[in-house]
XYZ file of C-alpha atoms in Angstrom:
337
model
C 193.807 30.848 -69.955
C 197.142 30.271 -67.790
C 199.998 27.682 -69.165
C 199.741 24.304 -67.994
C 203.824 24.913 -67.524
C 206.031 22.027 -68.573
C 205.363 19.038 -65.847
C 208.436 17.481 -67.877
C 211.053 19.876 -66.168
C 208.914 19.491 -63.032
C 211.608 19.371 -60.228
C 214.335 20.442 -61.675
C 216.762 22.261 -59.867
C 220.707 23.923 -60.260
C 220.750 25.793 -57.443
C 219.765 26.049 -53.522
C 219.696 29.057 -51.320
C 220.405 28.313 -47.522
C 221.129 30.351 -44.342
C 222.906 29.377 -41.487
C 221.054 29.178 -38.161
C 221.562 31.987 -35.597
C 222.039 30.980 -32.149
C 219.128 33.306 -31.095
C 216.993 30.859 -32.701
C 216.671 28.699 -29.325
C 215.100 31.337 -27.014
C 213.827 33.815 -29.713
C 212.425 32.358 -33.034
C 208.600 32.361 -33.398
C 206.652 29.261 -32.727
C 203.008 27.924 -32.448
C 203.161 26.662 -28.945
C 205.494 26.130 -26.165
C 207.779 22.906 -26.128
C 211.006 21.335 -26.271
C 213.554 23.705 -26.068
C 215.892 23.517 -28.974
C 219.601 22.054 -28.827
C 221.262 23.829 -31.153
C 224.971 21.967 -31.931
C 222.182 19.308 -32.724
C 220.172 21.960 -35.287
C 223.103 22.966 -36.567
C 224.469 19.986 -37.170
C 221.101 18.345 -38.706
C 220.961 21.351 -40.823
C 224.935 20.999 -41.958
C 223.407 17.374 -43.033
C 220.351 18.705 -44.598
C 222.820 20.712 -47.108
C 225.262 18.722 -47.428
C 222.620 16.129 -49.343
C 221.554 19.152 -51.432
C 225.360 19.931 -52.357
C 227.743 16.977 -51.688
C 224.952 14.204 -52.364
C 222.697 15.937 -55.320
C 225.378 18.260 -56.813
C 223.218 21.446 -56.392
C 225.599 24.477 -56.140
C 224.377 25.616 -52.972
C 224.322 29.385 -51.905
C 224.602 30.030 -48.068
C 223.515 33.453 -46.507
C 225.449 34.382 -43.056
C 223.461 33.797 -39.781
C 222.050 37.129 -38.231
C 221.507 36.846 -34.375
C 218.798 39.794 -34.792
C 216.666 37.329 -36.793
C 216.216 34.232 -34.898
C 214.065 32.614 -37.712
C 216.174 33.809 -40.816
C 217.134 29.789 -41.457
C 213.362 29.639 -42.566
C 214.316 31.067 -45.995
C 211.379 29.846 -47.750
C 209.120 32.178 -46.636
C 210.837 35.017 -47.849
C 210.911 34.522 -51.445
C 208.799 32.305 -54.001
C 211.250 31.953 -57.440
C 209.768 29.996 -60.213
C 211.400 29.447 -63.405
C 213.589 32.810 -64.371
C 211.497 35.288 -61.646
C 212.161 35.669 -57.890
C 208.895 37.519 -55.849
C 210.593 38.633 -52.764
C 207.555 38.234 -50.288
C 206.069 40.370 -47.379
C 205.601 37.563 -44.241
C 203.171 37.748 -42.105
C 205.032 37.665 -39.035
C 206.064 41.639 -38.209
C 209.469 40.113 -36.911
C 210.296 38.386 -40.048
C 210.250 41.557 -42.334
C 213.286 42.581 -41.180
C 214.691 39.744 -43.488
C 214.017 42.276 -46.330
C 215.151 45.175 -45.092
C 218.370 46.383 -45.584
C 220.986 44.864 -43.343
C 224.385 46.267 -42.252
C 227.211 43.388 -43.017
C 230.615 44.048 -42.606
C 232.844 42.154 -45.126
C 230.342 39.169 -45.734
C 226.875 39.251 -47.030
C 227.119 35.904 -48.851
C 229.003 32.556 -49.560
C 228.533 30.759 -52.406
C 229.525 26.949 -52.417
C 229.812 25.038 -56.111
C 230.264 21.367 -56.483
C 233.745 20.406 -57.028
C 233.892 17.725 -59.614
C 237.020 16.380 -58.351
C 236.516 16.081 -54.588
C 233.603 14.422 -52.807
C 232.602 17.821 -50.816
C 231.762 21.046 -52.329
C 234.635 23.507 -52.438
C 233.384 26.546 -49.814
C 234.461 30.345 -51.402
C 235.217 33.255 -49.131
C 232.301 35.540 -48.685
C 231.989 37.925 -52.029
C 232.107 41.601 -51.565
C 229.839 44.058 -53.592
C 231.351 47.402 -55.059
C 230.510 50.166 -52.591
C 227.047 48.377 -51.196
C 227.407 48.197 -47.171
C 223.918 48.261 -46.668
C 222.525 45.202 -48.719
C 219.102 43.316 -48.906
C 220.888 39.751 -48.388
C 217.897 37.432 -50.226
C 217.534 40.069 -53.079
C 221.017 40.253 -53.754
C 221.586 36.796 -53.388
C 218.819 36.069 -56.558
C 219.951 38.999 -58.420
C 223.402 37.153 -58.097
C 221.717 34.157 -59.801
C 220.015 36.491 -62.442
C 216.907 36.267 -61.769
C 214.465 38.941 -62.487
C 213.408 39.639 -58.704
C 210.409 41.496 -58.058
C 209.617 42.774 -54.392
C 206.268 42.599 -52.565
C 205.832 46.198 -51.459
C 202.170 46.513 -50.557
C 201.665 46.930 -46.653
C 198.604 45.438 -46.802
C 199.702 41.659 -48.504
C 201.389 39.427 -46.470
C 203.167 36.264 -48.201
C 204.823 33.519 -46.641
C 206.345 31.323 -49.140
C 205.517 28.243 -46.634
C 201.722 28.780 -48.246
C 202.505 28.663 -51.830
C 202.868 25.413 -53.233
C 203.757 25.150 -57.200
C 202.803 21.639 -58.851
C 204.602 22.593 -61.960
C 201.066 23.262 -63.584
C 199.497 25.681 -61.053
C 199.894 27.728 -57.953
C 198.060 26.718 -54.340
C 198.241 29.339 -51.419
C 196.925 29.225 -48.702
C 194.847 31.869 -46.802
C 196.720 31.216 -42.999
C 197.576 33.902 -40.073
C 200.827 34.692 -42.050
C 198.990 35.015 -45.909
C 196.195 36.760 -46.765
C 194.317 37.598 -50.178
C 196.154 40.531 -51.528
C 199.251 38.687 -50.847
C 197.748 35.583 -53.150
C 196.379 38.639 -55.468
C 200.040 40.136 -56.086
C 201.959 36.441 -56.614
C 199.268 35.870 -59.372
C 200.318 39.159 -61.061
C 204.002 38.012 -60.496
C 203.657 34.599 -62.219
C 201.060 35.298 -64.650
C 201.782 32.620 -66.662
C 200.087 30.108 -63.737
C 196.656 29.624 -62.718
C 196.684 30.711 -58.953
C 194.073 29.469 -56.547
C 193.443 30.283 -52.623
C 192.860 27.644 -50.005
C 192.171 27.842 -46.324
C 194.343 26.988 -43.736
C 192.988 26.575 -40.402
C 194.851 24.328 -37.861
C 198.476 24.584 -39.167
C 200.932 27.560 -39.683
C 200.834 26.993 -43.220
C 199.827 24.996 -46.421
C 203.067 23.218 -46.474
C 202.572 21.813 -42.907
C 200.412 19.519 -44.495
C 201.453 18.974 -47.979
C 204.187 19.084 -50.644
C 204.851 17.813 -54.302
C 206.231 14.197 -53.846
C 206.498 14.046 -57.638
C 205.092 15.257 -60.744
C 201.194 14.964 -60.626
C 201.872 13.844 -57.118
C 200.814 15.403 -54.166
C 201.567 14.336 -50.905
C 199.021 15.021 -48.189
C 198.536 14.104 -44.400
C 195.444 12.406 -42.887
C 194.358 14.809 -40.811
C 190.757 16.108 -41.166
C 192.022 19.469 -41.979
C 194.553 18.193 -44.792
C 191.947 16.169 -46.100
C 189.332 19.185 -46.187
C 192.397 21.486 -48.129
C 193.028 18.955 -50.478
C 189.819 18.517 -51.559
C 189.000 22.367 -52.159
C 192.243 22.342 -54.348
C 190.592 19.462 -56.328
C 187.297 21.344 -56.553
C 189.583 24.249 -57.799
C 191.702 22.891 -60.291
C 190.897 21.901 -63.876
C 193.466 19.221 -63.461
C 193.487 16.006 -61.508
C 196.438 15.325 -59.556
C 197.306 11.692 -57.833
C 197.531 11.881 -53.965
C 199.860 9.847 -51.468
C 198.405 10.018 -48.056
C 200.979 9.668 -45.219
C 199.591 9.513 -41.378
C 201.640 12.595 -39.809
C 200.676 15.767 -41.700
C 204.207 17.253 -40.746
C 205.532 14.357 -42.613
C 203.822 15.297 -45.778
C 206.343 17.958 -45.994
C 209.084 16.618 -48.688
C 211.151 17.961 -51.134
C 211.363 16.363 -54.648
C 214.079 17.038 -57.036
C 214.319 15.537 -60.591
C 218.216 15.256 -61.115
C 219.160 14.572 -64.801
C 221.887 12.346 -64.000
C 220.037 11.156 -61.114
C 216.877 10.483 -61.863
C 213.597 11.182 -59.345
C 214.430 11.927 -56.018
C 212.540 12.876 -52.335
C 214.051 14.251 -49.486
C 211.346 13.221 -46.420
C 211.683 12.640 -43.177
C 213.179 9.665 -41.194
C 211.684 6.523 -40.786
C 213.011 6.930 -36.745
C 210.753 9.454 -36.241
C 207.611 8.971 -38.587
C 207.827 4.989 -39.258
C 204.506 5.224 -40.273
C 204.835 7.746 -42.984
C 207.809 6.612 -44.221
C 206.818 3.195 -45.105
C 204.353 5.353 -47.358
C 207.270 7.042 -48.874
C 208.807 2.988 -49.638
C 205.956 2.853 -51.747
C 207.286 5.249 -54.400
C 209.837 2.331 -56.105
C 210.798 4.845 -58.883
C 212.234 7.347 -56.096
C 215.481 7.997 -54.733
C 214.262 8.517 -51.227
C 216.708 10.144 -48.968
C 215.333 10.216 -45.155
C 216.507 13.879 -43.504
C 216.241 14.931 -39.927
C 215.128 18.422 -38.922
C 213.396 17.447 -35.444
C 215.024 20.103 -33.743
C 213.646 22.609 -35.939
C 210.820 21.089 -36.239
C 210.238 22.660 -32.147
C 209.851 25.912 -33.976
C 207.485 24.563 -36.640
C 210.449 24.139 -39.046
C 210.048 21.326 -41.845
C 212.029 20.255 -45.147
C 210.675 23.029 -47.481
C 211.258 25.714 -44.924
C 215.297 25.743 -45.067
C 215.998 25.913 -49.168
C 214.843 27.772 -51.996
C 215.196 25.583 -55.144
C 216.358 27.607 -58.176
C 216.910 25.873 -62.132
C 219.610 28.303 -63.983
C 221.570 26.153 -66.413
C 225.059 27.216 -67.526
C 224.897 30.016 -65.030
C 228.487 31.857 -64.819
C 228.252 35.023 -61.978
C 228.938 37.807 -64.922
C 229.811 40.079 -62.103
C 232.238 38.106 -60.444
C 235.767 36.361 -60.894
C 237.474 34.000 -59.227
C 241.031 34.739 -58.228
C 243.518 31.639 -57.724
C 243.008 31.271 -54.197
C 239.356 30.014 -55.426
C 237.626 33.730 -53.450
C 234.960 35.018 -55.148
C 235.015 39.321 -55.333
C 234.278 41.790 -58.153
C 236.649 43.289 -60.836
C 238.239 46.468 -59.525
């Protein structure tokens, strides 16, 4: 019988993993249809926003990978890894294009930069990139979670695919769903990964993934759009779960995509987006009194099928200190000699 978890703890969250956005993203990153074309000082400067509320705002320590122009979707970190409590599954996407986030990447002098809440000063304080001993050829994400010490584990079967845009966690169970990008024996190997969960599949027909259309807006709480195809998901994870979990329906199923956070000194809070664009949804989100509700633009992602989730993975590590780095005066980050 798998662990309920601890829906207490639900939320919580130390750490964030980010990536910048390449410029190639505009003309080259993968999307559903044709549309808009991207402006990208406008991304970029929506996405410098988006982590500045998970660093400045919050007081996450946020981790920020360098921008590769060779992978024009590598801002989309969540579907590259799935971490849940102390274990990291680096996935296998779907897309052939986005593996190459896995492989081994050649980085001269900068394969990450961490950035740590300065209790003194109202923005994070930004460290030069670290360096790693004698490793030129680095898996960025990997290293980056090993960095945080968490027991990674890597999704090596070439016949799973995994996007972590299909797995959604409710703090008592896993949900993934069976899309273009996830398939069965990618759903088969997370189970074995996180065996302490109850994992059940659900079909995803009519969006790129099971986030598209849903998210946790709370503990217990899902949030799901209206769509007949949301509506038809949710109620197979219903049928599939020995739990019953309360529902907030919101009219735009892209809106359903939110990111909650239970802060200590904080309290509950949900990043969703803006009442500009979804007015609608967001008067659903006004609903939720005992939130901290924090509106967040991504609309120019959001051309490439980019949502809230998609940009951050959310990582709880209390009292971490980097045992393999030090910090010299000048505030850089590097290892001992």
């Amino acid at each position: 019988m798998a662990s309920l978890g601890h829906p207490a703890a639900f939320g919580r969250a130390t750490h964030a993993v980010v990536r910048a956005l390449p410029e190639s993203l505009c003309q080259h990153a993968l999307r559903r249809a044709k549309g808009d074309e991207v402006d990208f000082a406008r991304a970029e400067r929506q996405h410098q926003l988006y982590v500045g509320v998970l660093g400045s705002k919050l007081g996450l320590q946020v981790v920020t990978l360098p921008a590769d122009e060779s992978l024009p979707d590598c801002v989309f970190v969540e579907d590259v890894a799935v971490v849940c409590e102390e274990t990291a599954l680096i996935t296998r996407p779907g897309a052939p294009s986005r593996r190459k986030e896995m492989q081994n990447l050649g980085i001269q002098r900068a394969n990450c930069i961490f950035i740590e809440k300065n209790p003194r000063a109202s923005r994070p304080i930004q460290f030069k990139p670290m360096l790693f001993k004698g490793q030129w050829q680095v898996d960025m994400m990997k290293e980056a979670l090993e960095k945080l010490q968490l027991n990674v584990i890597e999704m090596k079967d070439e016949n799973a695919t995994l996007d972590g845009g299909d797995v959604l966690f409710t703090g008592r169970e896993f949900f993934v769903g069976l899309s273009k990008r996830t398939n069965q024996r990618g759903a088969e190997i997370l189970a074995d990964a996180f065996k302490d969960y109850a994992v059940s599949t659900v079909p995803v027909t009519d969006a790129l993934h099971l986030k598209s259309f849903c998210s946790m807006a709370g503990p217990n709480l899902i949030a799901i759009g209206s769509s007949e195809s949301a509506q038809k998901a949710l109620k197979i994870m219903q049928q599939m779960s020995d739990h019953r979990y309360d529902k907030l329906t919101v009219p735009d199923d892209v809106a359903a995509n939110c990111i909650y956070l239970n802060i200590p000194s904080k309290g509950h809070i949900l990043l969703h987006l803006t009442p500009e664009e979804y007015p609608e949804s967001a008067k659903v989100y006004e609903k939720l009194k005992d939130h901290m509700l924090i509106p967040v633009s991504v609309s120019e992602l959001e051309k490439v099928d980019g949502l809230l989730t998609c940009c951050s993975i959310l990582i709880n590590k209390k009292n971490l200190i980097p045992h393999s780095c030090v910090t010299n005066e000048a505030g850089f980050f590097g290892l001992p000699a």
